[in-house]
PDB file of C-alpha atoms in Angstrom:
ATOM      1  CA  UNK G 194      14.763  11.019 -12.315  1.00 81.00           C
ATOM      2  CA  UNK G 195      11.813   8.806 -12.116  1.00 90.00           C
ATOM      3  CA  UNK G 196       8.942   9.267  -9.056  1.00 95.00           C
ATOM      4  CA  UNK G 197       9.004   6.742  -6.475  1.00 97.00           C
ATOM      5  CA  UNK G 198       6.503   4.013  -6.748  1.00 98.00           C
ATOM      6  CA  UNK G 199       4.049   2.736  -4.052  1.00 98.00           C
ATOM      7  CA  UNK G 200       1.619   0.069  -4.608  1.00 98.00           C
ATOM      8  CA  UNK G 201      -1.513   0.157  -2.004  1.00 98.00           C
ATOM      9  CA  UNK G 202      -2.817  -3.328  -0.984  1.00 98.00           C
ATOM     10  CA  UNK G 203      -6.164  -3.019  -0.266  1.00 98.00           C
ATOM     11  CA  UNK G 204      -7.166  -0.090  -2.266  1.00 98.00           C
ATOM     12  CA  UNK G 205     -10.901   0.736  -2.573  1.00 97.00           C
ATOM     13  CA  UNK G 206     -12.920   2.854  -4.883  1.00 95.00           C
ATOM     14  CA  UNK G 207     -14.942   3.782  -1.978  1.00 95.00           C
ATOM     15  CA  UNK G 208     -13.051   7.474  -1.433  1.00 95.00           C
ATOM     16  CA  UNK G 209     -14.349   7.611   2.399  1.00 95.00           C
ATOM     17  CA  UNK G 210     -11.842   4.571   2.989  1.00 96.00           C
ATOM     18  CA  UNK G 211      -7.993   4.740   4.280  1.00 96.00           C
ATOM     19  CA  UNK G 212      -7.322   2.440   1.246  1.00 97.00           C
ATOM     20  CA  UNK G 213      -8.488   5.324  -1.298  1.00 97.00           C
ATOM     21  CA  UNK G 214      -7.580   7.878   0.480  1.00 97.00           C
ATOM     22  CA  UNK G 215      -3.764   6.332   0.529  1.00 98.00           C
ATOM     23  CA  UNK G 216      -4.069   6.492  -3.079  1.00 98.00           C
ATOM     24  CA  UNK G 217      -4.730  10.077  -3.327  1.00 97.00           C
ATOM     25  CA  UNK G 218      -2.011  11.153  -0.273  1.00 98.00           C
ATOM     26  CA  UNK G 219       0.445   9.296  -2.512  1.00 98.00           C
ATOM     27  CA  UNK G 220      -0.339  10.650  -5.870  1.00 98.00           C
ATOM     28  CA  UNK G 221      -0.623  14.424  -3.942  1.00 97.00           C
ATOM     29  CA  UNK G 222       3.351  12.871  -2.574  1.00 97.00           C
ATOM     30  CA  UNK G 223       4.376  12.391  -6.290  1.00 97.00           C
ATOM     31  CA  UNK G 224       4.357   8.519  -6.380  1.00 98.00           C
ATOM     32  CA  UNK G 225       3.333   6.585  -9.535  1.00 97.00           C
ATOM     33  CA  UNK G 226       0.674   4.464  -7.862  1.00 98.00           C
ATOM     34  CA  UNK G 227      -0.019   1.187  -8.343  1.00 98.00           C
ATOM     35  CA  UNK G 228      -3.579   0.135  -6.438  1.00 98.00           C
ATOM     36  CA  UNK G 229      -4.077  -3.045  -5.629  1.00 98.00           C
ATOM     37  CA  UNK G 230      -7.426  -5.185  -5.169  1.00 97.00           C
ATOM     38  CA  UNK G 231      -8.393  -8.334  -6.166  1.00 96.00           C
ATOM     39  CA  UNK G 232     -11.403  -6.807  -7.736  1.00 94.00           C
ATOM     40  CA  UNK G 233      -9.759  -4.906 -10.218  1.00 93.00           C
ATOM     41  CA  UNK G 234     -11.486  -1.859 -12.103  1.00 95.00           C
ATOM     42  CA  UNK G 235     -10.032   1.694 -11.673  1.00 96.00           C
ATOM     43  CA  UNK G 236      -9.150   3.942  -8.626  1.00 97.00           C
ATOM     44  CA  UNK G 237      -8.585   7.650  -8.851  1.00 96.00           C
ATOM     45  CA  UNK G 238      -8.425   7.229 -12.636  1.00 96.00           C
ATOM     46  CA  UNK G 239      -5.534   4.483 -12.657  1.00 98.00           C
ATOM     47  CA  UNK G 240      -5.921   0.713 -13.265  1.00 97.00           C
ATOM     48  CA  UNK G 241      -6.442  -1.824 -10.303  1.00 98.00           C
ATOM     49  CA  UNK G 242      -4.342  -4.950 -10.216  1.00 98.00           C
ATOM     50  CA  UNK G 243      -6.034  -7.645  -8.989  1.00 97.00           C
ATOM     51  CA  UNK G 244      -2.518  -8.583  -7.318  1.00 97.00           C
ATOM     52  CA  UNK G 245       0.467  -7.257  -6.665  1.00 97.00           C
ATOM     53  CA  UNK G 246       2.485  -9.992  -8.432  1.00 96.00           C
ATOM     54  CA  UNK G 247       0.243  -8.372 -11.616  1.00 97.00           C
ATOM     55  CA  UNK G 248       2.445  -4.691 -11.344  1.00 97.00           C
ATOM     56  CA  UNK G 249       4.811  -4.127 -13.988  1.00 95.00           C
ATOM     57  CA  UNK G 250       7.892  -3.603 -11.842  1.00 95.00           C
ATOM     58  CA  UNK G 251      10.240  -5.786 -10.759  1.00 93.00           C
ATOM     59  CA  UNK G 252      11.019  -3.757  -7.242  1.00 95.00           C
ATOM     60  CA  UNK G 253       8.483  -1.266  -5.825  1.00 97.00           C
ATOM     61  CA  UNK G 254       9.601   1.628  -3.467  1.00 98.00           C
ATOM     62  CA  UNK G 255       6.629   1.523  -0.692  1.00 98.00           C
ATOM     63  CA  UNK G 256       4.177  -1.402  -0.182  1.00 98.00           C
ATOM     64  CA  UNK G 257       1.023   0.180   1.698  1.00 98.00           C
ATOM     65  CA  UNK G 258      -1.463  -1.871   3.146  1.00 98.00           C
ATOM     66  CA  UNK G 259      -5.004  -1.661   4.175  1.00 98.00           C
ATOM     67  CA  UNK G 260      -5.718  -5.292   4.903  1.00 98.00           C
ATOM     68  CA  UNK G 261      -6.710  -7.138   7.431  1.00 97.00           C
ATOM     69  CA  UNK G 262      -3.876  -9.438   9.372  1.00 98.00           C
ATOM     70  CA  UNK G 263      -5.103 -13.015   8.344  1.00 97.00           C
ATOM     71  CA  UNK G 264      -4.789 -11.165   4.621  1.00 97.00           C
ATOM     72  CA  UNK G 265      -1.798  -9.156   4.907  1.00 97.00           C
ATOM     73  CA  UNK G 266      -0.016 -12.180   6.194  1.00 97.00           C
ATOM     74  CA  UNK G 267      -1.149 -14.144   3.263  1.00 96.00           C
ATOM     75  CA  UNK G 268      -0.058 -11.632   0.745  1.00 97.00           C
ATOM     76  CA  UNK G 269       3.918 -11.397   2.877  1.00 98.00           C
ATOM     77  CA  UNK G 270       5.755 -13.900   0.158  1.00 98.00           C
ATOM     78  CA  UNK G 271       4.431 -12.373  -2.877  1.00 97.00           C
ATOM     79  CA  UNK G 272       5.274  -8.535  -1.150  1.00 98.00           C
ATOM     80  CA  UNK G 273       8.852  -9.737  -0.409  1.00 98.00           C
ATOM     81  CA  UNK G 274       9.010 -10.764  -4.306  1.00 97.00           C
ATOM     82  CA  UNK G 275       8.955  -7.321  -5.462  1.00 96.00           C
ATOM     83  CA  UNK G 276      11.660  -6.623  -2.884  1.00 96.00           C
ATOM     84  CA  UNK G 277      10.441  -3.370  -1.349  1.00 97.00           C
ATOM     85  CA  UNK G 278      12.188  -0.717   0.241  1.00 97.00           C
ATOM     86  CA  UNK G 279       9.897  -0.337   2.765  1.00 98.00           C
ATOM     87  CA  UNK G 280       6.897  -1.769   3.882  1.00 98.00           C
ATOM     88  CA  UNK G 281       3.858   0.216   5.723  1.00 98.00           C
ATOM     89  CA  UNK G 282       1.731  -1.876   8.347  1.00 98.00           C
ATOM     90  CA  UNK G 283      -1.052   0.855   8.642  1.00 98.00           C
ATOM     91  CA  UNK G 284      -3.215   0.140  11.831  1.00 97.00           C
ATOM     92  CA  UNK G 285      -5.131  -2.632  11.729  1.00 96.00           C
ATOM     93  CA  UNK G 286      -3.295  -4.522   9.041  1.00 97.00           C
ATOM     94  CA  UNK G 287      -0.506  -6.757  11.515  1.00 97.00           C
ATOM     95  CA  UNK G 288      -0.204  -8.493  14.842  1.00 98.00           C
ATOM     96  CA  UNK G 289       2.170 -10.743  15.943  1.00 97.00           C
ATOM     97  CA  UNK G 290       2.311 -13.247  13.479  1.00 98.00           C
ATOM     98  CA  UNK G 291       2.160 -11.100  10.725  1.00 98.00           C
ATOM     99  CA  UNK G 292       5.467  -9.002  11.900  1.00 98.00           C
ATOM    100  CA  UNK G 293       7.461 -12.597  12.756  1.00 98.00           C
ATOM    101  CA  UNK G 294       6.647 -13.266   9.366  1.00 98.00           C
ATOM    102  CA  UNK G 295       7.698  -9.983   7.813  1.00 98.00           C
ATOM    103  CA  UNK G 296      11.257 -10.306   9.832  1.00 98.00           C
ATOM    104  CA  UNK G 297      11.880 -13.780   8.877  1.00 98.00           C
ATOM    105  CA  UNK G 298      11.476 -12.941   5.060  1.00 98.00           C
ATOM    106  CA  UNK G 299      13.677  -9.747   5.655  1.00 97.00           C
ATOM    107  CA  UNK G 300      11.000  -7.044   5.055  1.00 98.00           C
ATOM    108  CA  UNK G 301      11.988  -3.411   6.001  1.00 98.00           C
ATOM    109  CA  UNK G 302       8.335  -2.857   7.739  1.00 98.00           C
ATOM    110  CA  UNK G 303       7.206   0.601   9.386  1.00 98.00           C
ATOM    111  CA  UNK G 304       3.944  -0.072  11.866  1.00 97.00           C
ATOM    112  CA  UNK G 305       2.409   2.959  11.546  1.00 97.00           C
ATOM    113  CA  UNK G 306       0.076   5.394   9.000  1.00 97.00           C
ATOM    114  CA  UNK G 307       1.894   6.148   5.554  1.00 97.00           C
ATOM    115  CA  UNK G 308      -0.250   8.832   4.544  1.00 97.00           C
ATOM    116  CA  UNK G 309       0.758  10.891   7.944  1.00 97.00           C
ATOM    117  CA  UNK G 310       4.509   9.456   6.920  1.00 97.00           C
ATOM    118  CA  UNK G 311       4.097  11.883   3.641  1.00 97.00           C
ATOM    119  CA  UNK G 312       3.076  14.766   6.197  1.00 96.00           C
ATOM    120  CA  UNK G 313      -0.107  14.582   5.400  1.00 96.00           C
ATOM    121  CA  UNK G 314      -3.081  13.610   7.527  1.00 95.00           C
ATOM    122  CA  UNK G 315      -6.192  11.361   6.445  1.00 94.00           C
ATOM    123  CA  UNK G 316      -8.715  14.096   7.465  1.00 92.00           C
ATOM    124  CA  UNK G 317      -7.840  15.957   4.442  1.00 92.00           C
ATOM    125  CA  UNK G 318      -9.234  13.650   2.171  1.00 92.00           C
ATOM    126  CA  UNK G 319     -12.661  14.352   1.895  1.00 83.00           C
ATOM    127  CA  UNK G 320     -14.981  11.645   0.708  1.00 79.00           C
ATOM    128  CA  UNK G 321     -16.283  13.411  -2.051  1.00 68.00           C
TER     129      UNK G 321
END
């Protein structure tokens, strides 16, 4: 049986930030990770797509993001694309708009911390 897959919107190389440290909870999970930043480069030794239209799969388990709203809501279309099964608004990333949004294209969203969702808390991630 293949791992489930989670691509993290908003991933960052810098390992003190909720963005890496997503990464790393959902490797430690067993996910294939896809991170996801429109700079590109690597993360945690895998490759960075610049988008998330730009991973290789035509569904993706988990969508995580660590973007702000005015992003995240700009990214909603091209999320419901790879028809998710669920969708992870970690705080910070929605508000209203962005949640009307996400239930008009028929997203199955979670407000809340993924990484504490795996039973895991950000704290153990150290930033080294």
């Amino acid at each position: 049986m293949n791992p489930p897959t989670a691509a993290i919107l908003g991933a960052s190389q810098d390992r003190g930030k909720f963005g890496n440290k997503s990464v790393r909870a959902h490797l430690r999970a067993g996910y294939h990770v896809f991170p996801v930043n429109p700079q590109g480069g690597e993360i945690e030794g895998l490759t960075v797509h610049a988008r998330l239209a730009d991973v290789p799969l035509d569904t993706i388990d988990r969508v995580s993001l660590y973007l702000p709203p005015r992003v995240t809501l700009g990214v909603l279309d091209e999320i419901a694309a790879k028809q998710p099964k669920e969708v992870w608004f970690n705080p910070g990333t929605s508000n209203a708009e962005v949640i009307a949004k996400a239930r008009g294209l028929g997203l199955n969203y979670v407000e809340g911390c993924s990484i504490v969702d795996l039973g895991m808390s950000p704290s153990q991630f150290a930033e080294t």
